[in-house]
mmCIF file of C-alpha atoms in Angstrom:
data_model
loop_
_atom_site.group_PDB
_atom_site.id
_atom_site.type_symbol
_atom_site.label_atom_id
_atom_site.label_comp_id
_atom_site.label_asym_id
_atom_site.label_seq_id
_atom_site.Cartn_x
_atom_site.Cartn_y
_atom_site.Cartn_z
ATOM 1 C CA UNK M 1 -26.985 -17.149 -9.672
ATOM 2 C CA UNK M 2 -24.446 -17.508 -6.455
ATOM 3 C CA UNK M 3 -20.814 -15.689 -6.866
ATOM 4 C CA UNK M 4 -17.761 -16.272 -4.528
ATOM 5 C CA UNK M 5 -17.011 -12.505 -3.031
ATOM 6 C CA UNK M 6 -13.383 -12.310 -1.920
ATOM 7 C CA UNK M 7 -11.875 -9.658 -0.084
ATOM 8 C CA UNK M 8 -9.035 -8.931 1.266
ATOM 9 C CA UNK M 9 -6.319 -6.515 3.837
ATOM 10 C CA UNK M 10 -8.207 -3.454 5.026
ATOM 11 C CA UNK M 11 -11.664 -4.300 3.202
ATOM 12 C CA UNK M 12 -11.073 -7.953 5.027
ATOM 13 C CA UNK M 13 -10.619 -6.481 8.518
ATOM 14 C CA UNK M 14 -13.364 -3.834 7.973
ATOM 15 C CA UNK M 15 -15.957 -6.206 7.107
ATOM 16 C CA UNK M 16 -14.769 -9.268 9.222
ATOM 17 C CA UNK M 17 -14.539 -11.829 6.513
ATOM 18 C CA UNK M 18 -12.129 -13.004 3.873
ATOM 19 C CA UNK M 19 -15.550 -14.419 1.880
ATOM 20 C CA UNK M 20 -18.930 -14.732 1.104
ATOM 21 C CA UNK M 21 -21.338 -15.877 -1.211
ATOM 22 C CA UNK M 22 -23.677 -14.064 -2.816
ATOM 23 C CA UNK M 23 -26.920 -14.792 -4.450
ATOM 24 C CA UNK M 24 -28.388 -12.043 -7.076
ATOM 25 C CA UNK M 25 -29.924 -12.096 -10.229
ATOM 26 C CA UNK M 26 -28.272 -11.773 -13.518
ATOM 27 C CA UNK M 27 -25.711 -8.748 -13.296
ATOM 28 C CA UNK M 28 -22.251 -7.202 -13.401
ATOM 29 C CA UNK M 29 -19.341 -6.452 -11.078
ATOM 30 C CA UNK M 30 -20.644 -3.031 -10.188
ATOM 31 C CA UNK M 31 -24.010 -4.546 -9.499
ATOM 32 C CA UNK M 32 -22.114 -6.942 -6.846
ATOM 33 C CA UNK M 33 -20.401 -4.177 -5.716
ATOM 34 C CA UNK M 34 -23.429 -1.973 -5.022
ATOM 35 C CA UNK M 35 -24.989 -4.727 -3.509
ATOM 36 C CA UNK M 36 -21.812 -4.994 -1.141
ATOM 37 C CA UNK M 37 -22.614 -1.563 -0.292
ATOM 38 C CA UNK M 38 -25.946 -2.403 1.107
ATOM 39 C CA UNK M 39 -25.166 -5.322 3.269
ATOM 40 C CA UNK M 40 -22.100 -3.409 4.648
ATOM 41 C CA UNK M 41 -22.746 0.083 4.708
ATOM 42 C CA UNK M 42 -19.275 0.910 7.210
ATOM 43 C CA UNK M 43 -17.392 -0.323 4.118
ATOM 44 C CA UNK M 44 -19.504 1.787 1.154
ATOM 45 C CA UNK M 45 -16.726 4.266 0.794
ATOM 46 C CA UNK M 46 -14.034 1.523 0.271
ATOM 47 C CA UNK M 47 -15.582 0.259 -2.450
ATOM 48 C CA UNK M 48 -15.314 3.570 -4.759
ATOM 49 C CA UNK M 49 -11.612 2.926 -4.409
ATOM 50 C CA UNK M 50 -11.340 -0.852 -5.284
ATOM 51 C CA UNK M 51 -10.530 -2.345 -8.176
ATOM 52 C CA UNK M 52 -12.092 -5.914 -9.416
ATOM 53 C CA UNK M 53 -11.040 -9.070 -10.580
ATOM 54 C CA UNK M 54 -13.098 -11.923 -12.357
ATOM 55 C CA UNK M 55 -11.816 -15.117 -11.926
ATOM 56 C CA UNK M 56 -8.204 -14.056 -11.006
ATOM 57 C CA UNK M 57 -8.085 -11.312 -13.861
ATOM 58 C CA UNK M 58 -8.567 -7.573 -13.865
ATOM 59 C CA UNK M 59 -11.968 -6.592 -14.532
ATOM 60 C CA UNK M 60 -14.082 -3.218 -15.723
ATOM 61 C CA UNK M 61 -16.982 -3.010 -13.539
ATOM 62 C CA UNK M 62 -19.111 -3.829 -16.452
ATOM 63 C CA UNK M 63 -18.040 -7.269 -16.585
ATOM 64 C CA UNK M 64 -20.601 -9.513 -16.911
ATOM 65 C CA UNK M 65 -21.041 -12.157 -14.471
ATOM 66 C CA UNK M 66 -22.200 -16.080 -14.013
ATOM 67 C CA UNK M 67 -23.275 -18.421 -12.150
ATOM 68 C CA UNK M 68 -20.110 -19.728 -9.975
ATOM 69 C CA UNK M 69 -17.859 -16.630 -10.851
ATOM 70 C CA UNK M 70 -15.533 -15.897 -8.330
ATOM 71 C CA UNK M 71 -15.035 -11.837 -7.533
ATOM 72 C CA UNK M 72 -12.330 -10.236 -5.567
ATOM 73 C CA UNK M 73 -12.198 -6.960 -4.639
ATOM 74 C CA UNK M 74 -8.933 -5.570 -4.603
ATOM 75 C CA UNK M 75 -7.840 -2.505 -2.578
ATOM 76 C CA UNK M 76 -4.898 -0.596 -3.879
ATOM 77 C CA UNK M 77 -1.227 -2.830 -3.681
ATOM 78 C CA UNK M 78 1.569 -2.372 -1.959
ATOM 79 C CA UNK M 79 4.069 -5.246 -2.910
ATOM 80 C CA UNK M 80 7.494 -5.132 -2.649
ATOM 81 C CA UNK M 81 10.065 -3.278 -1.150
ATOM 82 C CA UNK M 82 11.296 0.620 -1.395
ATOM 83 C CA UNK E 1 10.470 -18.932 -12.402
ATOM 84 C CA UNK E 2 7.970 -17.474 -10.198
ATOM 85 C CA UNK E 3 8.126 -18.094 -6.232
ATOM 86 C CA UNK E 4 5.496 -16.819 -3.057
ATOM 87 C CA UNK E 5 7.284 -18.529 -0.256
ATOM 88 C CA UNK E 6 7.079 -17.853 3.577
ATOM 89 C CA UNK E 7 11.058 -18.842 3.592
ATOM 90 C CA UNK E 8 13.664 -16.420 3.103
ATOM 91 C CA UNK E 9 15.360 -16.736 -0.504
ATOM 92 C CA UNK E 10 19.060 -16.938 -1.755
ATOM 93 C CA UNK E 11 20.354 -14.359 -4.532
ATOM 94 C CA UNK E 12 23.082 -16.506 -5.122
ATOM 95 C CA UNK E 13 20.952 -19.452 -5.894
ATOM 96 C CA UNK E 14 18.299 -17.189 -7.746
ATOM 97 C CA UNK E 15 21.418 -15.990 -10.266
ATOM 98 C CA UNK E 16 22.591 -19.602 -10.574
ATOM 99 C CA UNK E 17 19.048 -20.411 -11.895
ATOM 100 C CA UNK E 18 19.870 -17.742 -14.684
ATOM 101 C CA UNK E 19 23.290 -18.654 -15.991
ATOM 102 C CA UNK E 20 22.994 -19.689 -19.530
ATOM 103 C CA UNK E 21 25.308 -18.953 -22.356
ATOM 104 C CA UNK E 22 24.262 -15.303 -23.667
ATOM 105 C CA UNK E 23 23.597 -13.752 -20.522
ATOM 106 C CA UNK E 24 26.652 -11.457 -19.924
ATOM 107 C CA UNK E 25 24.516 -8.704 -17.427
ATOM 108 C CA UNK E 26 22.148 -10.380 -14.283
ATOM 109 C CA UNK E 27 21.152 -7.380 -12.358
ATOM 110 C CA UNK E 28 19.196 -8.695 -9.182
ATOM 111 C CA UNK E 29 17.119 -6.048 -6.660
ATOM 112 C CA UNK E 30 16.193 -7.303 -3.184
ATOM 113 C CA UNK E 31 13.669 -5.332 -1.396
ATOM 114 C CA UNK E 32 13.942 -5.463 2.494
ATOM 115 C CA UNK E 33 11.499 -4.030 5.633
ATOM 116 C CA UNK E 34 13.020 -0.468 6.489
ATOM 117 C CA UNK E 35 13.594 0.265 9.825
ATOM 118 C CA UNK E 36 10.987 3.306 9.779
ATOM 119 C CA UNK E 37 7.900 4.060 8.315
ATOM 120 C CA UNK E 38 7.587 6.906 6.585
ATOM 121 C CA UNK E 39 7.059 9.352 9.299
ATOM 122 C CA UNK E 40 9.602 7.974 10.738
ATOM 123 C CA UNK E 41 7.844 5.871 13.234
ATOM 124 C CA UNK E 42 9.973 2.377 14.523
ATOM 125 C CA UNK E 43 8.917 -0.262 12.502
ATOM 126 C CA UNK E 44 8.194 -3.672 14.655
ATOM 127 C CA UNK E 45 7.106 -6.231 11.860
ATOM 128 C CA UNK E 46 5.369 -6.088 8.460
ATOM 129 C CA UNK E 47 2.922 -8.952 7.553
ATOM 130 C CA UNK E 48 1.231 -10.149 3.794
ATOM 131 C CA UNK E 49 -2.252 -10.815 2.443
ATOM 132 C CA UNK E 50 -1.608 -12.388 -0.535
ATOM 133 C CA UNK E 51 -4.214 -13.316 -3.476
ATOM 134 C CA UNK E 52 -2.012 -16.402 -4.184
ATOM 135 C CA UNK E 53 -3.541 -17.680 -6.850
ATOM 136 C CA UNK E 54 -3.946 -14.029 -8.908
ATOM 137 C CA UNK E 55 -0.549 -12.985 -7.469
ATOM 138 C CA UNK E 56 1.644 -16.135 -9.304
ATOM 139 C CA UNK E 57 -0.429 -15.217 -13.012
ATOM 140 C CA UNK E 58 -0.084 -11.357 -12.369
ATOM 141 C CA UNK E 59 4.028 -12.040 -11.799
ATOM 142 C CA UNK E 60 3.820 -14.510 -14.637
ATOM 143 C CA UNK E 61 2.550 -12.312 -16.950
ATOM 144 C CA UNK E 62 4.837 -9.088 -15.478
ATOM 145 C CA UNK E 63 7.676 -11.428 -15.682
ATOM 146 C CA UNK E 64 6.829 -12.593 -19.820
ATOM 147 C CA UNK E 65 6.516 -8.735 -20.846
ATOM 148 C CA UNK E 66 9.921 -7.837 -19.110
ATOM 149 C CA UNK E 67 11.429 -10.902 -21.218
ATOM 150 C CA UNK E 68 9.724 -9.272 -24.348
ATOM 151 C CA UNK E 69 10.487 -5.665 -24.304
ATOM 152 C CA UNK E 70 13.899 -5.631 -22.920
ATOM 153 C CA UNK E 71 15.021 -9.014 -24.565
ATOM 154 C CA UNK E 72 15.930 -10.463 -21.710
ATOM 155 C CA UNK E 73 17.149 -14.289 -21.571
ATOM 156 C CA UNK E 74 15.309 -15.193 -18.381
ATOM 157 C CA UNK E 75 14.253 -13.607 -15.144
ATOM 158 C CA UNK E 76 12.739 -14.921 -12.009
ATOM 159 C CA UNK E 77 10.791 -13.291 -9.045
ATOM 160 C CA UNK E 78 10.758 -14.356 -5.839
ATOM 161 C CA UNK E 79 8.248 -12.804 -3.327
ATOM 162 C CA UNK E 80 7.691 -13.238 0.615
ATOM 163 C CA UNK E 81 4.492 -13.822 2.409
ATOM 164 C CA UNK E 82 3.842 -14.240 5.895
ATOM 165 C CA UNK E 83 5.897 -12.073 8.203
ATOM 166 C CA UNK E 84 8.875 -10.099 8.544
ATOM 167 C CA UNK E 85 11.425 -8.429 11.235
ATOM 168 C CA UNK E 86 13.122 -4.969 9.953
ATOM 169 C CA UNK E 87 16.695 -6.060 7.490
ATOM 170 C CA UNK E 88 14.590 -9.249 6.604
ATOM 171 C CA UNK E 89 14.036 -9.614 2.985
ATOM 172 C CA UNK E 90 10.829 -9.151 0.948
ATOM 173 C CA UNK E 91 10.989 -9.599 -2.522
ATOM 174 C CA UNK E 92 14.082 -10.656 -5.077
ATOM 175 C CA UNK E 93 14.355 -9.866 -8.793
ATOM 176 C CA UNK E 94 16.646 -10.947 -11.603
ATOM 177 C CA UNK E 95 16.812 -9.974 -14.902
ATOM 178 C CA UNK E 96 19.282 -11.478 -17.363
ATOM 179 C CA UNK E 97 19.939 -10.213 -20.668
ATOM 180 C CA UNK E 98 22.800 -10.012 -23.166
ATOM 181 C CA UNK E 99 24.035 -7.001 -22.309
ATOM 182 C CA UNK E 100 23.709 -4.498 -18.904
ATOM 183 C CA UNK E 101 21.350 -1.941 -20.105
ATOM 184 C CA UNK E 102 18.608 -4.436 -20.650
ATOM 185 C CA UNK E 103 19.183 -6.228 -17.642
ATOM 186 C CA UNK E 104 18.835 -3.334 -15.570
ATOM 187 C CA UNK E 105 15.422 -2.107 -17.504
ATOM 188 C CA UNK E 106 14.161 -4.813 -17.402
ATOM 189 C CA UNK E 107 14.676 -5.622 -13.536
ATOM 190 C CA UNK E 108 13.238 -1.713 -12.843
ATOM 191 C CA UNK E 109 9.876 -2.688 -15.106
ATOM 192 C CA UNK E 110 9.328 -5.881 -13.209
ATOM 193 C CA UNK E 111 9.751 -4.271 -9.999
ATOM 194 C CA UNK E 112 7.590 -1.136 -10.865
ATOM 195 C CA UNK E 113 5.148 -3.584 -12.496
ATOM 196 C CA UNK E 114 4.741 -5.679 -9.107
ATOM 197 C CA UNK E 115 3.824 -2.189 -7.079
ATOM 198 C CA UNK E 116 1.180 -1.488 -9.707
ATOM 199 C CA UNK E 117 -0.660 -4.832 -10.756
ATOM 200 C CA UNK E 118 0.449 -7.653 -8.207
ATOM 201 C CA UNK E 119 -2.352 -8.388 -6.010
ATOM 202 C CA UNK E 120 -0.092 -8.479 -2.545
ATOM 203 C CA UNK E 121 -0.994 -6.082 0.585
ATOM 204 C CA UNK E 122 1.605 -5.262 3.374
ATOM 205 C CA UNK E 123 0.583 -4.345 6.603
ATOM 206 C CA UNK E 124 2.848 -2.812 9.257
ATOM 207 C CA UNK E 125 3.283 -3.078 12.757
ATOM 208 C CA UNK E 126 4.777 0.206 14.542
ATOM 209 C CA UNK E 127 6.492 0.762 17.925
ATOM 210 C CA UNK E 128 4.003 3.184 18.706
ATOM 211 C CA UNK E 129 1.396 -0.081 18.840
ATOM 212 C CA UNK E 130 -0.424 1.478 15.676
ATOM 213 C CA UNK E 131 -0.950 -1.262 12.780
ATOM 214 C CA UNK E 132 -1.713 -0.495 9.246
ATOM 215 C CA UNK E 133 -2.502 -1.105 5.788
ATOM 216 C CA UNK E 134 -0.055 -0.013 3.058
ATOM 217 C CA UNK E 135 -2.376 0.941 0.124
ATOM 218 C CA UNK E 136 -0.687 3.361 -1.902
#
């Protein structure tokens, strides 16, 4: 199956791209993630801290994915003001 | 309603929106770019990365629970991407409710609610030509 990988602030500049699609077998989030990992090993610690989302909702990493899922990974927000 | 704009916003309009019969308290926060960062370094700009399309459910939903708990009559959050100068405005919120209390709770959950869920990242730009990532 192929899943849309977004990322974004640090984890964007870090690994030089805002998206990317990636092709693995039948899994969950953490399985994405760890495969992340792998293919960008300057970023591995970034992902511990991350939280998920599945199709623009909060996900546990045991989330199951599909075929044309998208997954963001979403470093730790800072909206607002004061 | 729910707003991510690049354009700066007007409270005054914002609190118009809000005006119905029954809402005797609208108690509006505006969030603006300090003039320091915390270690008290000149701030030069702060910029947004924005998951747009997450962001607008996320304050949806923020904005529906605040209307549930603290029985509020309507509230609306207005949020700014792109980039901004120190004074400049970030983010607007207005709660109205019958009476003050509420009003006031309920602005202070939706703003506390933002910082913890809302899929928005500010970076800033310091005088000392350091740039950054605000992930608390």
């Amino acid at each position: 199956m192929k899943i849309r990988c977004l990322f974004f602030a640090s984890l964007r500049e870090k690994i030089q791209t805002g998206e990317m699609e990636l092709e693995m077998e039948k899994g969950t989030a953490k399985d994405a993630a760890d495969l992340l990992r792998l293919l960008h090993p300057g970023a591995a610690s970034d992902f511990d801290r991350l939280a998920m989302a599945l199709n623009e909702r909060y996900c546990k990493p045991d989330a199951e994915l599909t075929d044309g899922d998208v997954l963001a990974f979403i470093p730790p927000v800072s909206g607002g003001g004061s | 309603m729910i707003l991510i704009q690049t354009e700066d916003f007007s409270v005054d309009k914002t609190v118009q929106t809000l005006r119905k019969t029954g809402a005797g308290a609208i108690v509006t926060f505006t969030g603006a770019v300090r003039e320091t960062s915390y270690e008290g370094t000149p701030v030069i700009s702060v910029e947004w990365d924005v998951y747009e399309p997450m962001a607008l459910k996320v304050l949806e939903a923020i904005r529906r629970e605040a209307i549930e708990k603290f029985a509020l009559t309507d509230a609306a959050i207005t949020h700014r991407k792109g980039r901004q100068a120190p004074g400049e405005n970030l983010v607007l919120i207005a709660a109205a409710a019958a009476h003050r209390r509420d009003a006031f709770r309920g602005c202070e959950y939706i703003m506390d609610e933002i910082k913890k869920r809302a899929p928005l990242w500010k970076k800033e730009r310091l005088a000392d030509g350091k740039e950054r990532w605000i992930e608390e």
